[in-house]
Short mmCIF file of C-alpha atoms and ligand atoms in Angstrom, two decimals:
data_model
loop_
_atom_site.label_atom_id
_atom_site.label_comp_id
_atom_site.label_asym_id
_atom_site.label_seq_id
_atom_site.Cartn_x
_atom_site.Cartn_y
_atom_site.Cartn_z
CA MET A 1189 0.00 0.00 0.00
CA ALA A 1190 2.60 2.50 -1.13
CA ALA A 1191 0.18 5.18 -2.29
CA PRO A 1192 -1.55 6.07 1.02
CA ALA A 1193 1.77 6.08 2.85
CA GLN A 1194 3.15 8.51 0.31
CA SER A 1195 0.15 10.78 0.45
CA ARG A 1196 0.29 10.78 4.25
CA ARG A 1197 3.88 11.89 4.01
CA TYR A 1198 2.94 14.51 1.46
CA THR A 1199 0.24 15.89 3.76
CA GLU A 1200 2.67 15.97 6.62
CA ILE A 1201 5.18 17.97 4.60
CA VAL A 1202 2.55 20.41 3.38
CA THR A 1203 1.00 21.01 6.81
CA LYS A 1204 4.33 21.45 8.54
CA THR A 1205 5.50 24.57 6.77
CA PHE A 1206 6.06 27.89 8.51
CA TYR A 1207 6.67 31.52 7.72
CA ILE A 1208 8.23 33.86 10.27
CA GLU A 1209 8.51 37.62 10.35
CA THR A 1210 10.69 39.42 12.87
CA PHE A 1211 10.60 42.94 14.25
CA GLY A 1212 12.72 44.71 16.84
CA CYS A 1213 16.22 44.42 18.17
CA GLN A 1214 19.11 42.02 17.60
CA MET A 1215 17.88 39.92 20.54
CA ASN A 1216 14.64 39.37 18.68
CA ALA A 1217 16.46 38.60 15.41
CA HIS A 1218 18.53 36.00 17.23
CA ASP A 1219 15.51 34.57 19.08
CA SER A 1220 13.93 34.03 15.66
CA GLU A 1221 17.04 32.12 14.54
CA LYS A 1222 16.57 29.87 17.58
CA VAL A 1223 12.82 29.50 16.98
CA ILE A 1224 13.51 28.59 13.32
CA GLY A 1225 16.08 25.98 14.40
CA THR A 1226 13.62 24.54 16.93
CA LEU A 1227 10.78 24.37 14.37
CA GLU A 1228 13.04 22.72 11.81
CA HIS A 1229 14.07 20.17 14.40
CA GLU A 1230 10.36 19.49 15.01
CA GLY A 1231 9.92 18.64 11.32
CA TYR A 1232 8.72 22.00 10.00
CA MET A 1233 9.99 23.49 6.75
CA ARG A 1234 10.52 27.23 6.42
CA VAL A 1235 8.91 29.00 3.45
CA GLU A 1236 9.55 32.54 2.23
CA ASP A 1237 5.95 33.34 1.34
CA GLU A 1238 3.18 33.37 3.94
CA ALA A 1239 0.73 32.08 1.28
CA ASP A 1240 2.66 28.75 1.29
CA ALA A 1241 2.81 28.41 5.09
CA GLY A 1242 0.69 26.26 7.39
CA LEU A 1243 1.92 28.18 10.42
CA ILE A 1244 2.59 31.92 10.43
CA LEU A 1245 4.68 33.32 13.28
CA TYR A 1246 5.17 36.95 14.06
CA ASN A 1247 8.03 37.83 16.44
CA THR A 1248 7.09 41.23 17.82
CA CYS A 1249 8.61 44.32 19.45
CA SER A 1250 6.97 46.75 21.86
CA ILE A 1251 9.82 49.13 22.66
CA ARG A 1252 7.87 52.10 21.27
CA ASP A 1253 4.20 52.51 20.47
CA LYS A 1254 4.89 52.63 16.72
CA ALA A 1255 6.49 49.18 16.81
CA GLU A 1256 3.50 47.80 18.68
CA GLN A 1257 0.97 49.36 16.29
CA LYS A 1258 2.74 47.60 13.41
CA VAL A 1259 1.89 44.27 15.03
CA PHE A 1260 -1.82 44.98 15.18
CA HIS A 1261 -1.78 46.31 11.64
CA ARG A 1262 -0.11 43.08 10.50
CA LEU A 1263 -2.58 40.96 12.46
CA ASN A 1264 -5.41 42.69 10.60
CA GLU A 1265 -3.76 41.75 7.32
CA TYR A 1266 -3.57 38.15 8.53
CA LYS A 1267 -7.33 38.19 8.79
CA LYS A 1268 -7.53 37.90 5.00
CA LEU A 1269 -5.68 34.58 5.15
CA GLN A 1270 -8.13 33.17 7.69
CA GLY A 1271 -10.19 30.23 6.49
CA GLU A 1272 -7.31 28.77 4.47
CA GLY A 1273 -6.53 26.40 7.35
CA LYS A 1274 -3.54 28.44 8.45
CA LYS A 1275 -2.50 28.80 12.08
CA PHE A 1276 -1.08 31.96 13.61
CA ALA A 1277 1.34 32.52 16.47
CA VAL A 1278 2.35 35.81 18.07
CA LEU A 1279 5.74 35.70 19.79
CA GLY A 1280 8.01 38.20 21.51
CA CYS A 1281 7.50 41.39 23.43
CA VAL A 1282 3.96 42.34 22.35
CA ALA A 1283 2.87 38.74 23.05
CA GLN A 1284 4.27 38.96 26.58
CA GLN A 1285 2.84 42.43 27.15
CA GLU A 1286 -0.67 41.90 25.77
CA GLY A 1287 -1.03 38.20 26.63
CA GLU A 1288 -4.48 36.68 26.18
CA LYS A 1289 -5.91 40.02 25.04
CA ILE A 1290 -4.42 39.14 21.64
CA PHE A 1291 -6.91 36.25 21.32
CA ASP A 1292 -9.80 38.67 21.91
CA ARG A 1293 -8.48 41.14 19.35
CA ALA A 1294 -7.48 38.48 16.80
CA PRO A 1295 -9.41 35.23 17.52
CA TYR A 1296 -7.66 33.43 14.66
CA VAL A 1297 -4.37 33.51 16.63
CA SER A 1298 -3.76 30.12 18.31
CA LEU A 1299 -0.50 30.66 20.18
CA VAL A 1300 0.86 33.61 22.18
CA SER A 1301 4.30 33.31 23.76
CA GLY A 1302 6.91 35.60 25.29
CA SER A 1303 10.64 34.92 24.89
CA ALA A 1304 11.08 33.43 28.38
CA SER A 1305 8.83 30.52 27.32
CA TYR A 1306 10.44 29.59 24.00
CA ARG A 1307 12.15 26.59 25.49
CA ASN A 1308 8.63 25.11 25.80
CA LEU A 1309 7.97 25.59 22.07
CA PRO A 1310 8.21 21.86 21.13
CA GLU A 1311 5.49 21.06 23.64
CA MET A 1312 3.37 24.05 22.54
CA LEU A 1313 3.72 22.91 18.89
CA VAL A 1314 2.40 19.45 19.74
CA ARG A 1315 -0.69 21.04 21.31
CA LEU A 1316 -1.09 23.30 18.28
CA GLU A 1317 -0.90 20.32 15.93
CA ALA A 1318 -3.50 18.52 18.06
CA GLY A 1319 -5.90 21.37 17.26
CA GLU A 1320 -5.76 23.21 20.56
CA SER A 1321 -6.26 26.97 20.43
CA ARG A 1322 -5.49 29.78 22.90
CA ILE A 1323 -2.12 28.22 23.80
CA THR A 1324 -0.01 30.55 25.93
CA GLY A 1325 3.60 30.76 27.12
CA LEU A 1326 3.43 33.80 29.35
CA ASP A 1327 4.20 32.72 32.89
CA ASP A 1328 7.94 32.17 32.85
CA ARG A 1329 9.41 35.61 33.24
CA GLN A 1330 10.83 34.79 36.66
CA THR A 1331 12.71 31.75 35.37
CA GLU A 1332 16.39 31.10 36.04
CA GLU A 1333 16.71 29.27 32.71
CA THR A 1334 17.93 30.81 29.48
CA PHE A 1335 16.66 29.81 26.04
CA ASP A 1336 19.80 27.87 25.24
CA THR A 1337 19.31 25.55 22.27
CA GLU A 1338 21.57 23.54 20.00
CA PHE A 1339 19.15 24.04 17.07
CA THR A 1340 19.90 27.67 16.13
CA SER A 1341 19.53 28.32 12.40
CA ARG A 1342 21.80 31.30 11.70
CA THR A 1343 21.05 33.37 8.60
CA ASN A 1344 24.59 34.64 7.98
CA PRO A 1345 27.29 31.94 7.59
CA HIS A 1346 30.17 34.22 8.64
CA ARG A 1347 28.99 36.21 11.62
CA GLY A 1348 26.52 35.15 14.25
CA TYR A 1349 25.04 36.01 17.61
CA ILE A 1350 25.38 34.20 20.92
CA THR A 1351 23.03 35.23 23.73
CA ILE A 1352 24.88 35.49 27.03
CA VAL A 1353 22.31 37.40 29.12
CA GLU A 1354 18.53 37.38 28.81
CA GLY A 1355 16.06 39.75 30.46
CA CYS A 1356 16.85 42.86 32.47
CA ASP A 1357 16.72 43.93 36.13
CA LYS A 1358 17.52 47.61 35.63
CA PHE A 1359 13.96 49.00 35.42
CA CYS A 1360 14.77 52.29 33.68
CA ALA A 1361 11.66 54.46 34.04
CA TYR A 1362 10.78 54.46 30.32
CA CYS A 1363 11.58 50.85 29.43
CA VAL A 1364 9.27 47.94 28.78
CA VAL A 1365 12.02 45.29 28.55
CA PRO A 1366 12.02 44.09 32.21
CA TYR A 1367 8.28 43.43 31.80
CA THR A 1368 8.50 41.71 28.42
CA ARG A 1369 11.74 39.75 28.72
CA GLY A 1370 11.65 39.17 32.45
CA LYS A 1371 14.25 38.72 35.09
CA GLU A 1372 17.92 38.95 34.15
CA ARG A 1373 19.66 35.57 33.75
CA SER A 1374 23.10 34.68 32.41
CA ARG A 1375 24.26 31.64 30.52
CA ALA A 1376 27.13 29.54 31.91
CA SER A 1377 30.53 30.46 30.44
CA ASN A 1378 31.34 26.91 29.31
CA SER A 1379 28.05 26.78 27.37
CA VAL A 1380 28.87 30.13 25.69
CA LEU A 1381 32.39 28.95 24.84
CA SER A 1382 31.29 25.60 23.44
CA GLU A 1383 28.75 27.37 21.19
CA GLY A 1384 31.56 29.72 20.09
CA ARG A 1385 33.80 26.77 19.27
CA ARG A 1386 31.00 25.04 17.34
CA MET A 1387 30.51 28.23 15.32
CA ALA A 1388 34.24 28.52 14.60
CA ASP A 1389 34.27 24.88 13.44
CA ALA A 1390 31.34 25.67 11.13
CA GLY A 1391 33.31 28.50 9.53
CA PHE A 1392 32.07 31.56 11.42
CA THR A 1393 34.75 34.21 11.95
CA GLU A 1394 32.75 36.87 13.79
CA ILE A 1395 30.76 36.46 17.00
CA GLN A 1396 28.52 39.04 18.60
CA LEU A 1397 27.68 38.46 22.25
CA LEU A 1398 24.16 39.61 23.00
CA GLY A 1399 22.20 40.74 26.03
CA GLN A 1400 19.97 43.65 27.04
CA ASN A 1401 22.80 44.32 29.44
CA VAL A 1402 25.76 42.18 28.39
CA ASN A 1403 28.14 43.65 30.92
CA SER A 1404 26.02 42.79 33.93
CA TYR A 1405 26.88 39.17 33.03
CA ARG A 1406 27.14 36.89 36.08
CA ASP A 1407 28.47 33.46 35.23
CA PRO A 1408 26.14 30.95 36.98
CA SER A 1409 29.16 28.66 37.38
CA GLY A 1410 31.11 31.51 38.98
CA LYS A 1411 34.11 30.88 36.72
CA MET A 1412 34.38 34.05 34.67
CA SER A 1413 33.69 37.78 34.78
CA PHE A 1414 32.26 39.42 31.65
CA ALA A 1415 35.70 40.74 30.62
CA GLU A 1416 37.22 37.26 31.07
CA LEU A 1417 34.45 35.69 28.99
CA LEU A 1418 34.98 38.32 26.30
CA ALA A 1419 38.71 37.54 26.19
CA ALA A 1420 38.08 33.77 26.13
CA VAL A 1421 35.65 34.08 23.18
CA GLY A 1422 38.24 36.25 21.42
CA GLU A 1423 40.82 33.50 21.87
CA ILE A 1424 38.76 30.76 20.17
CA ALA A 1425 40.81 29.51 17.19
CA GLY A 1426 39.34 30.77 13.92
CA ILE A 1427 37.44 33.70 15.46
CA ARG A 1428 38.69 37.02 14.05
CA ARG A 1429 36.15 39.49 15.44
CA VAL A 1430 34.16 39.63 18.66
CA ARG A 1431 31.52 42.28 19.35
CA PHE A 1432 29.20 42.74 22.31
CA THR A 1433 25.99 44.68 22.76
CA THR A 1434 24.36 46.36 24.65
CA SER A 1435 26.45 47.67 27.54
CA HIS A 1436 24.91 49.58 30.44
CA PRO A 1437 27.11 52.42 31.74
CA ARG A 1438 26.31 51.45 35.33
CA ASP A 1439 28.02 48.05 34.87
CA PHE A 1440 30.80 49.20 32.56
CA THR A 1441 34.06 48.25 34.27
CA ARG A 1442 37.63 49.13 33.43
CA ASP A 1443 38.62 45.52 32.82
CA ILE A 1444 36.49 45.54 29.64
CA VAL A 1445 38.83 48.17 28.18
CA GLN A 1446 41.82 46.15 29.42
CA ALA A 1447 40.45 43.05 27.66
CA ILE A 1448 40.11 45.02 24.39
CA ASP A 1449 43.70 46.19 24.89
CA ALA A 1450 44.95 42.65 25.47
CA VAL A 1451 43.02 40.65 22.87
CA PRO A 1452 43.31 41.89 19.25
CA THR A 1453 40.20 39.99 18.06
CA LEU A 1454 37.97 42.06 20.37
CA CYS A 1455 36.58 44.80 18.14
CA ASP A 1456 37.51 48.40 18.84
CA HIS A 1457 33.90 49.48 19.29
CA VAL A 1458 31.72 50.03 22.37
CA HIS A 1459 28.00 50.77 22.21
CA LEU A 1460 27.30 52.53 25.51
CA PRO A 1461 23.83 54.15 25.45
CA VAL A 1462 23.74 57.32 27.55
CA GLN A 1463 20.04 58.20 26.87
CA SER A 1464 20.53 61.84 28.03
CA GLY A 1465 23.38 64.23 28.78
CA SER A 1466 21.48 65.88 31.63
CA THR A 1467 22.03 64.54 35.14
CA ALA A 1468 18.50 65.67 36.15
CA ILE A 1469 16.90 63.69 33.31
CA LEU A 1470 19.15 60.67 33.96
CA LYS A 1471 17.86 60.72 37.54
CA ALA A 1472 14.23 60.93 36.37
CA MET A 1473 14.95 58.01 34.02
CA SER A 1474 16.40 55.96 36.97
CA ARG A 1475 19.59 55.36 35.01
CA GLU A 1476 21.67 55.28 38.23
CA TYR A 1477 24.54 57.42 36.93
CA THR A 1478 25.32 61.08 36.35
CA ARG A 1479 26.75 62.84 33.31
CA ASP A 1480 30.17 63.02 35.01
CA TRP A 1481 30.10 59.36 35.99
CA TYR A 1482 29.32 58.45 32.36
CA LEU A 1483 32.11 60.70 31.07
CA GLU A 1484 34.57 58.99 33.40
CA ARG A 1485 33.83 55.64 31.65
CA ILE A 1486 34.29 57.40 28.31
CA ALA A 1487 37.70 58.65 29.50
CA TRP A 1488 38.70 55.02 30.26
CA ILE A 1489 37.67 54.03 26.73
CA LYS A 1490 39.55 56.99 25.24
CA GLY A 1491 42.63 55.91 27.22
CA ALA A 1492 42.77 52.49 25.49
CA LYS A 1493 45.79 51.49 23.42
CA ARG A 1494 43.71 51.20 20.24
CA GLU A 1495 41.34 53.99 19.31
CA ILE A 1496 37.90 52.62 20.25
CA SER A 1497 34.82 53.78 18.36
CA MET A 1498 31.88 54.76 20.58
CA THR A 1499 28.16 54.78 19.77
CA SER A 1500 25.05 55.56 21.80
CA ASP A 1501 21.25 55.67 22.08
CA ILE A 1502 19.41 58.86 23.07
CA ILE A 1503 15.80 59.50 24.07
CA VAL A 1504 14.46 63.02 23.46
CA GLY A 1505 11.34 64.50 25.04
CA PHE A 1506 11.35 62.48 28.25
CA PRO A 1507 8.82 64.03 30.71
CA GLY A 1508 10.22 67.29 32.11
CA GLU A 1509 13.08 67.64 29.60
CA THR A 1510 13.94 71.37 29.28
CA GLU A 1511 15.84 73.25 26.56
CA GLN A 1512 18.86 73.22 28.88
CA ASP A 1513 18.61 69.42 29.29
CA LEU A 1514 18.54 69.09 25.50
CA GLU A 1515 21.58 71.35 25.22
CA ASP A 1516 23.36 69.18 27.82
CA THR A 1517 22.74 66.17 25.58
CA ALA A 1518 24.00 68.02 22.50
CA THR A 1519 27.21 69.08 24.25
CA LEU A 1520 27.72 65.52 25.50
CA LEU A 1521 27.53 64.21 21.93
CA GLU A 1522 30.24 66.71 21.00
CA GLU A 1523 32.38 65.99 24.04
CA VAL A 1524 32.33 62.22 23.52
CA GLY A 1525 32.62 62.42 19.72
CA TYR A 1526 30.41 59.40 19.00
CA ASP A 1527 30.68 57.64 15.65
CA ALA A 1528 26.93 56.91 15.57
CA VAL A 1529 23.93 57.84 17.69
CA PHE A 1530 20.45 56.33 17.54
CA CYS A 1531 17.91 58.98 18.64
CA PHE A 1532 14.35 58.17 19.61
CA LYS A 1533 11.32 60.26 20.60
CA TYR A 1534 10.12 59.24 24.05
CA SER A 1535 7.14 56.90 23.80
CA PRO A 1536 5.12 56.15 26.97
CA ARG A 1537 4.93 52.39 27.52
CA PRO A 1538 2.45 50.32 29.55
CA ASN A 1539 3.56 49.08 33.00
CA THR A 1540 6.63 51.34 33.13
CA PRO A 1541 7.18 53.82 36.00
CA ALA A 1542 7.25 56.76 33.55
CA ILE A 1543 3.69 56.01 32.39
CA THR A 1544 2.49 57.87 35.52
CA MET A 1545 4.45 61.00 34.53
CA ALA A 1546 2.68 63.45 32.22
CA ASP A 1547 3.97 63.01 28.64
CA SER A 1548 4.41 66.77 28.67
CA ILE A 1549 6.28 67.38 25.43
CA PRO A 1550 4.13 67.43 22.27
CA ASP A 1551 5.13 65.15 19.41
CA GLU A 1552 6.12 68.04 17.09
CA GLU A 1553 8.43 69.39 19.78
CA LYS A 1554 9.98 65.93 20.27
CA ALA A 1555 10.52 65.80 16.50
CA ARG A 1556 12.19 69.23 16.56
CA ARG A 1557 14.50 68.17 19.40
CA LEU A 1558 15.39 64.99 17.54
CA GLN A 1559 16.32 67.08 14.51
CA VAL A 1560 18.47 69.42 16.64
CA LEU A 1561 20.47 66.47 17.97
CA LEU A 1562 20.77 64.75 14.61
CA GLU A 1563 22.18 67.92 13.04
CA ARG A 1564 24.69 68.45 15.83
CA GLN A 1565 25.68 64.78 15.66
CA ARG A 1566 26.07 64.90 11.87
CA GLU A 1567 28.68 67.60 12.30
CA VAL A 1568 30.46 65.47 14.95
CA GLN A 1569 30.56 62.52 12.53
CA ARG A 1570 31.60 64.62 9.54
CA LYS A 1571 34.73 65.53 11.50
CA SER A 1572 35.27 62.19 13.22
CA TYR A 1573 34.97 60.05 10.07
CA ALA A 1574 37.48 62.35 8.34
CA ARG A 1575 40.22 61.03 10.65
CA HIS A 1576 40.19 57.77 8.67
CA LEU A 1577 41.31 59.41 5.39
CA GLY A 1578 44.45 57.66 4.14
CA GLN A 1579 44.27 54.87 6.78
CA VAL A 1580 44.43 51.20 5.77
CA MET A 1581 41.88 49.09 7.61
CA GLU A 1582 40.76 45.47 7.54
CA VAL A 1583 37.29 45.11 6.04
CA MET A 1584 34.99 42.10 6.09
CA VAL A 1585 33.07 41.67 2.83
CA GLU A 1586 29.30 41.79 3.36
CA GLY A 1587 27.90 42.39 -0.09
CA HIS A 1588 28.37 43.74 -3.59
CA ASN A 1589 26.95 46.86 -5.16
CA HIS A 1590 27.00 45.77 -8.79
CA ALA A 1591 25.53 49.05 -10.08
CA ARG A 1592 28.55 50.92 -8.71
CA ASN A 1593 30.97 48.05 -9.11
CA GLN A 1594 31.76 48.37 -5.42
CA VAL A 1595 32.21 45.90 -2.60
CA VAL A 1596 30.33 46.64 0.62
CA GLY A 1597 32.08 45.75 3.87
CA ARG A 1598 32.44 46.51 7.56
CA SER A 1599 35.42 47.60 9.59
CA SER A 1600 36.31 46.35 13.04
CA GLN A 1601 34.89 49.65 14.38
CA ASN A 1602 31.58 48.63 12.74
CA LYS A 1603 31.76 51.26 10.00
CA THR A 1604 30.45 50.70 6.48
CA VAL A 1605 33.24 50.74 3.91
CA ASN A 1606 32.41 50.79 0.16
CA PHE A 1607 35.44 49.93 -1.89
CA THR A 1608 36.74 48.99 -5.31
CA THR A 1609 39.25 46.31 -6.12
CA ALA A 1610 41.74 45.91 -8.96
CA GLN A 1611 40.90 42.19 -9.24
CA PRO A 1612 38.48 41.21 -12.05
CA ILE A 1613 36.57 38.84 -9.71
CA LEU A 1614 34.86 40.48 -6.72
CA PRO A 1615 35.94 39.08 -3.31
CA ALA A 1616 33.50 36.60 -1.76
CA MET A 1617 31.30 37.35 1.28
CA GLY A 1618 33.06 36.81 4.56
CA ASN A 1619 36.55 37.56 3.16
CA TYR A 1620 38.79 40.00 5.01
CA LEU A 1621 40.75 42.53 2.94
CA PRO A 1622 42.97 45.52 3.67
CA VAL A 1623 41.38 48.69 2.28
CA ARG A 1624 42.88 52.19 1.95
CA ILE A 1625 40.36 54.95 2.73
CA THR A 1626 40.18 57.55 -0.05
CA GLN A 1627 36.99 59.44 0.86
CA THR A 1628 34.95 59.97 4.03
CA PHE A 1629 31.28 60.79 4.71
CA PRO A 1630 29.44 61.28 8.03
CA ASN A 1631 28.10 57.70 7.90
CA SER A 1632 30.41 55.70 5.65
CA LEU A 1633 33.87 55.41 4.18
CA VAL A 1634 35.03 54.84 0.61
CA GLY A 1635 38.27 53.17 -0.36
CA GLU A 1636 40.20 50.80 -2.54
CA ALA A 1637 41.52 47.34 -1.74
CA VAL A 1638 45.24 47.27 -1.16
CA THR A 1639 46.99 44.63 -3.25
CA VAL A 1640 49.28 42.57 -1.06
N1 5AD B 1352 10.65 55.48 24.16
C1 5AD B 1352 11.62 55.81 23.28
N2 5AD B 1352 12.78 55.14 23.16
C2 5AD B 1352 12.97 54.08 23.98
N3 5AD B 1352 14.00 53.24 24.12
C3 5AD B 1352 13.69 52.34 25.08
N4 5AD B 1352 12.47 52.59 25.59
C4 5AD B 1352 12.00 53.68 24.92
C5 5AD B 1352 10.81 54.43 25.00
N5 5AD B 1352 9.84 54.14 25.89
C6 5AD B 1352 15.24 53.35 23.34
C7 5AD B 1352 16.46 53.48 24.25
C8 5AD B 1352 17.13 52.14 24.13
C9 5AD B 1352 16.79 51.77 22.70
C10 5AD B 1352 16.93 50.33 22.38
O1 5AD B 1352 15.44 52.18 22.57
O2 5AD B 1352 17.29 54.50 23.74
O3 5AD B 1352 18.52 52.18 24.37
FE1 SF4 B 1353 11.77 45.42 21.12
FE2 SF4 B 1353 12.99 45.60 23.48
FE3 SF4 B 1353 11.65 43.43 22.90
FE4 SF4 B 1353 13.95 43.96 21.63
S1 SF4 B 1353 13.67 43.54 23.83
S2 SF4 B 1353 12.08 43.26 20.72
S3 SF4 B 1353 13.80 46.22 21.46
S4 SF4 B 1353 10.83 45.49 23.17
#
């Protein structure tokens, strides 16, 4: 009876297809890689078009209201696909934040899970396949366990993420993360290192260590500090670049700079979000440091042997922010000399302490302040990028711009470098090449490959 067996197999293949869409930060992007790996291990096949998928997953972000609105907009679009036998799952931060309310708003959704529950996905999938609806993974935010899986399906074959810290215990007044990703928990150093070694064996040359607060890392086995872990990852044979994000100024210790000094594979770049240059606003935000305290950490970084590139995040229009506070932020940008700054308009978020403060600054005024900072920062970068003119730097190939006959790559400082090469065949992705910088812009560098 070959025919029925075959058709059963065919049905199984067709029903076990999935499509996933990801919004939000690098943590979310990497969570999706782990979710994809888990689904594939459970016999699902990924498809690139939602029309072909039996299961549609949406990995969501709720950091600002705009991100959250996108989710509900997308869920409304899903409505059109209802009735085709498809199942829907909402994952990530909006799932954790809105919980079962998502079922009321979008009854065709069958599964709602926050990131702290992803390790229960195989069991939730079995229930989904059995026809259960209203399946939730929302109760695990206080867990000690990380979502540590051997089934990660990384999208880029040369550089990949490793989560070392999940969740956050900082409770900044504006931030939803402690409520969506739960209690802070670190992954054991030997588990991080063995994943790093596996990646190196598979041909990866760049590793980015991830956490909402990577530098508050506390090894559950008590073996290593964050700086020691950083150095150990940098010493894995075959690994040429190690990055880490995001660092919290409160936990930024001098030994991190010493590790960058000592281990050449640790990239000369630190992302250290300040959020505001005004001590009064930092206090209102519960950031637990002052402007001077932050600048002291910057002085450590500036004192390193290699020149370390610095980048930051800023929130404008936090409740009570005055013109003087804004000016304090602008002068801080100039004093530090950041190479990139990500500026956001303050967005009140549910459950956060700041939700009780009046959102006193109108949206147009927030937009104006954002513009003021971006213009001041552009001038900082115009000058700071110019220092690279004539330098030769190592660039990792990330893509090709055929229209311009240019190669697109990234420097160790995380800067985009567009360059030409004298060779008739363009260098392959993941290659490292020395490039001489011939032109500079406020956001990118242009150069030519140096023939060796
Ligand atoms: N409104 C605006 N920006 C925010 N961020 C975090 N929460 C908010 C909010 N409620 C910004 C911070 C953080 C970055 C990831 O997003 O600058 O560093
Ligand atoms: Fe968005 Fe924050 Fe969740 Fe990342 S952790 S997806 S930025 S809300």
